PDB file of C-alpha atoms in Angstrom:
ATOM      1  CA  ASP A 111     -28.162 -16.776   2.485  1.00 66.00           C
ATOM      2  CA  ALA A 112     -25.948 -15.277  -0.168  1.00 83.00           C
ATOM      3  CA  ARG A 113     -23.511 -12.654   0.977  1.00 92.00           C
ATOM      4  CA  VAL A 114     -20.345 -10.832   0.066  1.00 96.00           C
ATOM      5  CA  THR A 115     -17.478 -11.959   2.108  1.00 97.00           C
ATOM      6  CA  GLN A 116     -14.325  -9.986   2.885  1.00 98.00           C
ATOM      7  CA  THR A 117     -10.990 -10.948   4.398  1.00 97.00           C
ATOM      8  CA  PRO A 118      -9.395 -10.057   6.680  1.00 98.00           C
ATOM      9  CA  ARG A 119     -11.984  -8.227   8.732  1.00 97.00           C
ATOM     10  CA  HIS A 120      -9.270  -6.305  10.611  1.00 97.00           C
ATOM     11  CA  LYS A 121      -5.710  -5.496   9.634  1.00 98.00           C
ATOM     12  CA  VAL A 122      -2.983  -3.547  11.566  1.00 98.00           C
ATOM     13  CA  THR A 123       0.184  -2.911   9.630  1.00 97.00           C
ATOM     14  CA  GLU A 124       3.180  -0.635   9.641  1.00 97.00           C
ATOM     15  CA  MET A 125       3.759   2.111   7.195  1.00 97.00           C
ATOM     16  CA  GLY A 126       5.478   0.830   4.123  1.00 97.00           C
ATOM     17  CA  GLN A 127       4.085  -2.754   4.328  1.00 97.00           C
ATOM     18  CA  GLU A 128       2.024  -4.245   1.604  1.00 97.00           C
ATOM     19  CA  VAL A 129      -1.647  -4.838   2.322  1.00 98.00           C
ATOM     20  CA  THR A 130      -3.979  -7.240   0.429  1.00 98.00           C
ATOM     21  CA  MET A 131      -7.673  -7.332   0.961  1.00 98.00           C
ATOM     22  CA  ARG A 132      -9.799  -9.975  -0.598  1.00 98.00           C
ATOM     23  CA  CYS A 133     -13.556 -10.112  -1.606  1.00 98.00           C
ATOM     24  CA  GLN A 134     -15.756 -12.977  -2.727  1.00 97.00           C
ATOM     25  CA  PRO A 135     -18.692 -11.486  -4.518  1.00 97.00           C
ATOM     26  CA  ILE A 136     -22.180 -13.115  -4.360  1.00 95.00           C
ATOM     27  CA  LEU A 137     -22.222 -16.098  -6.744  1.00 94.00           C
ATOM     28  CA  GLY A 138     -23.628 -15.092 -10.077  1.00 91.00           C
ATOM     29  CA  HIS A 139     -22.978 -11.454  -9.567  1.00 92.00           C
ATOM     30  CA  ASN A 140     -20.928  -9.934 -12.311  1.00 89.00           C
ATOM     31  CA  THR A 141     -20.184  -6.430 -11.043  1.00 92.00           C
ATOM     32  CA  VAL A 142     -17.775  -5.738  -8.152  1.00 95.00           C
ATOM     33  CA  PHE A 143     -17.056  -2.459  -6.495  1.00 95.00           C
ATOM     34  CA  TRP A 144     -14.348  -1.365  -3.983  1.00 97.00           C
ATOM     35  CA  TYR A 145     -15.243   1.556  -1.625  1.00 96.00           C
ATOM     36  CA  ARG A 146     -13.277   3.287   1.106  1.00 96.00           C
ATOM     37  CA  GLN A 147     -15.111   4.712   4.150  1.00 95.00           C
ATOM     38  CA  THR A 148     -13.687   7.356   6.420  1.00 93.00           C
ATOM     39  CA  MET A 149     -15.154   9.851   8.826  1.00 87.00           C
ATOM     40  CA  MET A 150     -14.033  12.814   6.732  1.00 85.00           C
ATOM     41  CA  GLN A 151     -14.831  11.595   3.222  1.00 84.00           C
ATOM     42  CA  GLY A 152     -17.574   9.099   3.859  1.00 88.00           C
ATOM     43  CA  LEU A 153     -18.000   6.366   1.191  1.00 91.00           C
ATOM     44  CA  GLU A 154     -15.757   6.838  -1.775  1.00 91.00           C
ATOM     45  CA  LEU A 155     -15.758   4.550  -4.884  1.00 92.00           C
ATOM     46  CA  LEU A 156     -12.289   3.334  -5.602  1.00 94.00           C
ATOM     47  CA  ALA A 157     -12.745   0.810  -8.468  1.00 94.00           C
ATOM     48  CA  TYR A 158     -15.534  -0.932 -10.506  1.00 91.00           C
ATOM     49  CA  PHE A 159     -15.321  -4.212 -12.376  1.00 92.00           C
ATOM     50  CA  ARG A 160     -17.847  -5.764 -14.757  1.00 90.00           C
ATOM     51  CA  ASN A 161     -17.321  -9.343 -15.881  1.00 91.00           C
ATOM     52  CA  ARG A 162     -13.839  -9.179 -14.240  1.00 93.00           C
ATOM     53  CA  ALA A 163     -12.746  -6.193 -16.411  1.00 92.00           C
ATOM     54  CA  PRO A 164     -11.836  -3.017 -14.675  1.00 90.00           C
ATOM     55  CA  LEU A 165     -14.171  -0.277 -15.988  1.00 88.00           C
ATOM     56  CA  ASP A 166     -13.406   2.592 -13.598  1.00 86.00           C
ATOM     57  CA  ASP A 167     -10.594   3.104 -11.262  1.00 86.00           C
ATOM     58  CA  SER A 168     -10.470   6.857 -11.245  1.00 85.00           C
ATOM     59  CA  GLY A 169     -11.028   7.034  -7.561  1.00 86.00           C
ATOM     60  CA  MET A 170      -8.029   4.984  -6.736  1.00 90.00           C
ATOM     61  CA  PRO A 171      -4.535   6.470  -6.075  1.00 87.00           C
ATOM     62  CA  LYS A 172      -2.704   4.739  -8.951  1.00 87.00           C
ATOM     63  CA  ASP A 173       0.810   4.963  -7.517  1.00 92.00           C
ATOM     64  CA  ARG A 174       0.098   2.612  -4.560  1.00 96.00           C
ATOM     65  CA  PHE A 175      -3.270   1.011  -5.066  1.00 96.00           C
ATOM     66  CA  SER A 176      -4.144  -1.879  -7.429  1.00 96.00           C
ATOM     67  CA  ALA A 177      -7.351  -3.800  -7.875  1.00 96.00           C
ATOM     68  CA  GLU A 178      -7.735  -7.135  -9.726  1.00 95.00           C
ATOM     69  CA  MET A 179     -10.120  -9.930 -10.302  1.00 96.00           C
ATOM     70  CA  PRO A 180      -8.117 -13.136 -10.782  1.00 94.00           C
ATOM     71  CA  ASP A 181     -11.389 -15.013 -11.332  1.00 93.00           C
ATOM     72  CA  ALA A 182     -15.047 -14.472 -11.015  1.00 92.00           C
ATOM     73  CA  THR A 183     -15.057 -15.517  -7.313  1.00 94.00           C
ATOM     74  CA  LEU A 184     -12.197 -13.387  -6.114  1.00 97.00           C
ATOM     75  CA  ALA A 185     -11.507  -9.666  -6.153  1.00 97.00           C
ATOM     76  CA  THR A 186      -8.409  -8.206  -4.545  1.00 97.00           C
ATOM     77  CA  LEU A 187      -7.277  -4.752  -3.537  1.00 97.00           C
ATOM     78  CA  LYS A 188      -3.737  -4.127  -2.845  1.00 97.00           C
ATOM     79  CA  ILE A 189      -1.848  -1.179  -1.190  1.00 97.00           C
ATOM     80  CA  GLN A 190       1.891  -1.062  -1.614  1.00 97.00           C
ATOM     81  CA  PRO A 191       3.417   0.704   0.158  1.00 96.00           C
ATOM     82  CA  SER A 192       0.754   1.529   2.755  1.00 97.00           C
ATOM     83  CA  GLU A 193       0.670   4.867   4.516  1.00 97.00           C
ATOM     84  CA  PRO A 194      -1.106   6.076   7.615  1.00 97.00           C
ATOM     85  CA  ARG A 195      -3.591   8.038   5.546  1.00 95.00           C
ATOM     86  CA  ASP A 196      -4.737   4.695   4.043  1.00 96.00           C
ATOM     87  CA  SER A 197      -6.325   3.865   7.406  1.00 97.00           C
ATOM     88  CA  ALA A 198     -10.069   3.373   6.798  1.00 97.00           C
ATOM     89  CA  VAL A 199     -12.691   0.751   6.264  1.00 97.00           C
ATOM     90  CA  TYR A 200     -12.597  -0.853   2.799  1.00 98.00           C
ATOM     91  CA  PHE A 201     -15.778  -2.280   1.485  1.00 97.00           C
ATOM     92  CA  CYS A 202     -16.446  -4.598  -1.409  1.00 97.00           C
ATOM     93  CA  ALA A 203     -19.859  -4.712  -3.100  1.00 95.00           C
ATOM     94  CA  SER A 204     -21.248  -6.766  -5.769  1.00 94.00           C
ATOM     95  CA  GLY A 205     -24.281  -6.594  -8.211  1.00 90.00           C
ATOM     96  CA  LEU A 206     -26.034  -8.329 -11.073  1.00 84.00           C
ATOM     97  CA  GLY A 207     -25.033  -5.641 -13.606  1.00 71.00           C
ATOM     98  CA  GLN A 208     -28.556  -4.597 -14.252  1.00 70.00           C
ATOM     99  CA  GLY A 209     -27.681  -0.989 -15.253  1.00 69.00           C
ATOM    100  CA  VAL A 210     -29.973   1.494 -13.670  1.00 66.00           C
ATOM    101  CA  LEU A 211     -31.907  -1.296 -11.893  1.00 71.00           C
ATOM    102  CA  GLU A 212     -28.939  -2.615 -10.242  1.00 75.00           C
ATOM    103  CA  THR A 213     -28.538  -2.561  -6.499  1.00 81.00           C
ATOM    104  CA  GLN A 214     -25.170  -3.181  -4.834  1.00 88.00           C
ATOM    105  CA  TYR A 215     -24.714  -5.532  -1.912  1.00 92.00           C
ATOM    106  CA  PHE A 216     -21.955  -4.752   0.539  1.00 95.00           C
ATOM    107  CA  GLY A 217     -19.618  -7.036   2.410  1.00 96.00           C
ATOM    108  CA  PRO A 218     -18.792  -6.518   6.045  1.00 96.00           C
ATOM    109  CA  GLY A 219     -15.640  -4.578   5.302  1.00 97.00           C
ATOM    110  CA  THR A 220     -11.919  -4.772   6.130  1.00 98.00           C
ATOM    111  CA  ARG A 221     -10.864  -2.316   8.854  1.00 97.00           C
ATOM    112  CA  LEU A 222      -7.385  -1.198   8.076  1.00 98.00           C
ATOM    113  CA  LEU A 223      -5.052   0.608  10.496  1.00 98.00           C
ATOM    114  CA  VAL A 224      -1.578   1.697   9.175  1.00 97.00           C
ATOM    115  CA  LEU A 225       0.753   2.818  11.923  1.00 97.00           C
TER     116      LEU A 225
ATOM    117  CA  GLY B1459     -16.259  14.189  -1.538  1.00 45.00           C
ATOM    118  CA  GLN B1460     -20.058  13.861  -1.326  1.00 48.00           C
ATOM    119  CA  GLN B1461     -22.239  15.488  -3.957  1.00 73.00           C
ATOM    120  CA  LEU B1462     -25.379  14.701  -2.062  1.00 88.00           C
ATOM    121  CA  ASN B1463     -26.602  16.652   0.856  1.00 94.00           C
ATOM    122  CA  GLN B1464     -28.128  14.433   3.509  1.00 96.00           C
ATOM    123  CA  SER B1465     -29.888  15.829   6.586  1.00 96.00           C
ATOM    124  CA  PRO B1466     -30.042  15.806   9.440  1.00 96.00           C
ATOM    125  CA  GLN B1467     -26.580  14.642  10.367  1.00 95.00           C
ATOM    126  CA  SER B1468     -27.809  13.029  13.499  1.00 96.00           C
ATOM    127  CA  MET B1469     -30.983  12.426  15.422  1.00 95.00           C
ATOM    128  CA  PHE B1470     -31.747  11.449  18.912  1.00 96.00           C
ATOM    129  CA  ILE B1471     -35.380  10.387  19.476  1.00 95.00           C
ATOM    130  CA  GLN B1472     -37.649   8.546  21.796  1.00 96.00           C
ATOM    131  CA  GLU B1473     -38.830   5.034  20.997  1.00 96.00           C
ATOM    132  CA  GLY B1474     -42.107   5.150  19.169  1.00 97.00           C
ATOM    133  CA  GLU B1475     -41.474   8.391  17.371  1.00 97.00           C
ATOM    134  CA  ASP B1476     -41.527   8.833  13.743  1.00 97.00           C
ATOM    135  CA  VAL B1477     -38.297   9.790  11.882  1.00 96.00           C
ATOM    136  CA  SER B1478     -37.719  11.691   8.592  1.00 97.00           C
ATOM    137  CA  MET B1479     -34.536  12.255   6.722  1.00 97.00           C
ATOM    138  CA  ASN B1480     -33.701  13.447   3.201  1.00 97.00           C
ATOM    139  CA  CYS B1481     -31.196  13.832   0.563  1.00 97.00           C
ATOM    140  CA  THR B1482     -30.976  16.605  -1.998  1.00 96.00           C
ATOM    141  CA  SER B1483     -28.740  17.129  -5.042  1.00 94.00           C
ATOM    142  CA  SER B1484     -28.091  19.944  -7.531  1.00 91.00           C
ATOM    143  CA  SER B1485     -28.319  17.456 -10.363  1.00 90.00           C
ATOM    144  CA  ILE B1486     -30.922  14.917 -11.348  1.00 92.00           C
ATOM    145  CA  PHE B1487     -30.648  11.173 -10.459  1.00 92.00           C
ATOM    146  CA  ASN B1488     -32.427   8.240 -12.055  1.00 90.00           C
ATOM    147  CA  THR B1489     -32.051   5.898  -9.084  1.00 91.00           C
ATOM    148  CA  TRP B1490     -32.266   6.537  -5.327  1.00 94.00           C
ATOM    149  CA  LEU B1491     -31.156   3.896  -2.808  1.00 94.00           C
ATOM    150  CA  TRP B1492     -31.398   3.950   1.013  1.00 96.00           C
ATOM    151  CA  TYR B1493     -28.991   1.869   3.082  1.00 96.00           C
ATOM    152  CA  LYS B1494     -28.558   1.228   6.829  1.00 97.00           C
ATOM    153  CA  GLN B1495     -25.191   0.575   8.405  1.00 96.00           C
ATOM    154  CA  ASP B1496     -24.913  -1.044  11.856  1.00 95.00           C
ATOM    155  CA  PRO B1497     -21.587  -0.680  13.784  1.00 89.00           C
ATOM    156  CA  GLY B1498     -18.887  -2.827  12.406  1.00 88.00           C
ATOM    157  CA  GLU B1499     -20.815  -3.894   9.390  1.00 92.00           C
ATOM    158  CA  GLY B1500     -21.402  -2.963   5.793  1.00 94.00           C
ATOM    159  CA  PRO B1501     -24.352  -0.936   4.480  1.00 95.00           C
ATOM    160  CA  VAL B1502     -27.518  -2.954   3.960  1.00 94.00           C
ATOM    161  CA  LEU B1503     -29.987  -2.068   1.341  1.00 93.00           C
ATOM    162  CA  LEU B1504     -33.384  -0.896   2.688  1.00 95.00           C
ATOM    163  CA  ILE B1505     -35.297   0.453  -0.263  1.00 95.00           C
ATOM    164  CA  ALA B1506     -34.535   1.153  -3.951  1.00 93.00           C
ATOM    165  CA  LEU B1507     -36.472   3.721  -6.019  1.00 94.00           C
ATOM    166  CA  TYR B1508     -36.329   3.970  -9.812  1.00 91.00           C
ATOM    167  CA  LYS B1509     -39.022   6.372 -10.931  1.00 93.00           C
ATOM    168  CA  ALA B1510     -39.714  10.115 -10.085  1.00 95.00           C
ATOM    169  CA  GLY B1511     -42.614  10.209  -7.584  1.00 95.00           C
ATOM    170  CA  GLU B1512     -42.305   6.603  -6.657  1.00 95.00           C
ATOM    171  CA  LEU B1513     -43.225   5.853  -3.003  1.00 97.00           C
ATOM    172  CA  THR B1514     -42.083   2.446  -1.661  1.00 96.00           C
ATOM    173  CA  SER B1515     -42.513   0.820   1.709  1.00 96.00           C
ATOM    174  CA  ASN B1516     -40.496  -1.805   3.481  1.00 94.00           C
ATOM    175  CA  GLY B1517     -42.222  -2.586   6.762  1.00 96.00           C
ATOM    176  CA  ARG B1518     -42.086   0.621   8.908  1.00 97.00           C
ATOM    177  CA  LEU B1519     -39.874   2.327   6.341  1.00 97.00           C
ATOM    178  CA  THR B1520     -41.170   4.427   3.506  1.00 98.00           C
ATOM    179  CA  ALA B1521     -39.027   6.207   0.881  1.00 98.00           C
ATOM    180  CA  GLN B1522     -40.012   8.585  -1.921  1.00 97.00           C
ATOM    181  CA  PHE B1523     -38.200   9.519  -5.129  1.00 97.00           C
ATOM    182  CA  GLY B1524     -38.688  13.285  -5.420  1.00 96.00           C
ATOM    183  CA  ILE B1525     -40.719  14.540  -8.373  1.00 96.00           C
ATOM    184  CA  THR B1526     -37.896  16.805  -9.377  1.00 95.00           C
ATOM    185  CA  ARG B1527     -35.523  13.805  -9.345  1.00 94.00           C
ATOM    186  CA  LYS B1528     -33.190  15.866  -7.215  1.00 95.00           C
ATOM    187  CA  ASP B1529     -34.230  14.597  -3.790  1.00 96.00           C
ATOM    188  CA  SER B1530     -35.420  11.552  -1.867  1.00 97.00           C
ATOM    189  CA  PHE B1531     -36.923  11.072   1.586  1.00 97.00           C
ATOM    190  CA  LEU B1532     -36.892   8.292   4.031  1.00 98.00           C
ATOM    191  CA  ASN B1533     -39.389   7.961   6.814  1.00 98.00           C
ATOM    192  CA  ILE B1534     -39.364   5.476   9.692  1.00 97.00           C
ATOM    193  CA  SER B1535     -42.625   5.121  11.696  1.00 97.00           C
ATOM    194  CA  ALA B1536     -42.839   4.027  15.271  1.00 97.00           C
ATOM    195  CA  SER B1537     -39.169   3.713  15.896  1.00 97.00           C
ATOM    196  CA  ILE B1538     -37.698   0.910  17.970  1.00 96.00           C
ATOM    197  CA  PRO B1539     -34.279   0.576  19.460  1.00 94.00           C
ATOM    198  CA  SER B1540     -32.914  -1.752  16.714  1.00 94.00           C
ATOM    199  CA  ASP B1541     -33.442   1.177  14.206  1.00 96.00           C
ATOM    200  CA  VAL B1542     -30.304   2.663  15.715  1.00 96.00           C
ATOM    201  CA  GLY B1543     -27.555   3.016  13.141  1.00 96.00           C
ATOM    202  CA  ILE B1544     -26.403   5.247  10.301  1.00 96.00           C
ATOM    203  CA  TYR B1545     -28.672   5.640   7.333  1.00 97.00           C
ATOM    204  CA  PHE B1546     -27.162   6.541   3.819  1.00 96.00           C
ATOM    205  CA  CYS B1547     -28.826   7.683   0.734  1.00 96.00           C
ATOM    206  CA  ALA B1548     -27.182   6.941  -2.523  1.00 94.00           C
ATOM    207  CA  GLY B1549     -28.057   8.014  -6.024  1.00 91.00           C
ATOM    208  CA  ARG B1550     -27.130   7.155  -9.587  1.00 89.00           C
ATOM    209  CA  ARG B1551     -26.889   9.861 -12.176  1.00 85.00           C
ATOM    210  CA  PRO B1552     -27.992   9.417 -15.792  1.00 83.00           C
ATOM    211  CA  GLY B1553     -25.093   8.080 -17.771  1.00 76.00           C
ATOM    212  CA  GLY B1554     -23.248   7.205 -14.593  1.00 64.00           C
ATOM    213  CA  TYR B1555     -23.363   3.433 -15.381  1.00 68.00           C
ATOM    214  CA  ASN B1556     -23.567   1.741 -11.982  1.00 71.00           C
ATOM    215  CA  LYS B1557     -21.644   4.368  -9.965  1.00 80.00           C
ATOM    216  CA  LEU B1558     -23.373   5.338  -6.790  1.00 86.00           C
ATOM    217  CA  ILE B1559     -22.847   8.632  -5.084  1.00 90.00           C
ATOM    218  CA  PHE B1560     -23.394   8.441  -1.221  1.00 92.00           C
ATOM    219  CA  GLY B1561     -24.624  11.016   1.220  1.00 93.00           C
ATOM    220  CA  ALA B1562     -22.650  11.639   4.375  1.00 93.00           C
ATOM    221  CA  GLY B1563     -25.220   9.692   6.451  1.00 95.00           C
ATOM    222  CA  THR B1564     -27.783  10.380   9.231  1.00 96.00           C
ATOM    223  CA  ARG B1565     -26.772   8.856  12.570  1.00 96.00           C
ATOM    224  CA  LEU B1566     -29.953   7.719  14.413  1.00 97.00           C
ATOM    225  CA  ALA B1567     -30.122   7.093  18.141  1.00 96.00           C
ATOM    226  CA  VAL B1568     -33.311   5.771  19.719  1.00 94.00           C
ATOM    227  CA  HIS B1569     -33.905   6.131  23.443  1.00 91.00           C
ATOM    228  CA  PRO B1570     -36.040   3.409  24.928  1.00 87.00           C
TER     229      PRO B1570
END
């Protein structure tokens, strides 16, 4: 049963600390998305990769957030320094890159609390 | 913020009842997706729609891609307690590569 995996599932940290979230996309998928979910804003796209190349990170605060794909099996989202307003659930999703026919499959999320 | 209007925001129904929810947009979409999110989990894809007027079923779920391409509907027939969760619509605009825009969600509660 192929699934997107994310680690950690939960993270509590103090303001100013670095946070790294990891995602393993479904094997064979070549698109990866990072979303943030909050009660106020719902699901927001932060970054999008295709074939490990970043294609859109316009939704991501550039000064503190960074997203990378060191290899095809790992995507990372880093926040440095973290702030209380970054508290949210961060989801990774992957897809087959089929254009308009593509569907995105979500991981279980990382629940981040910044104190 | 959201560019899709999803309604209703929440529903509380009796087991066995049918459920309807919808999403509307001021601009056209070329794909509509419906997801369900259980507590503590990520959204799970229920139904994908790719053509205006398309009607697709998945068990007790039926979704339609509106003929104007600006709306979509999800119906759940004969609801059961495990239908509880948050249902999200998501749409993809022409020229929007793979970017999905999500509705705010419909929170469904089913009373046994």
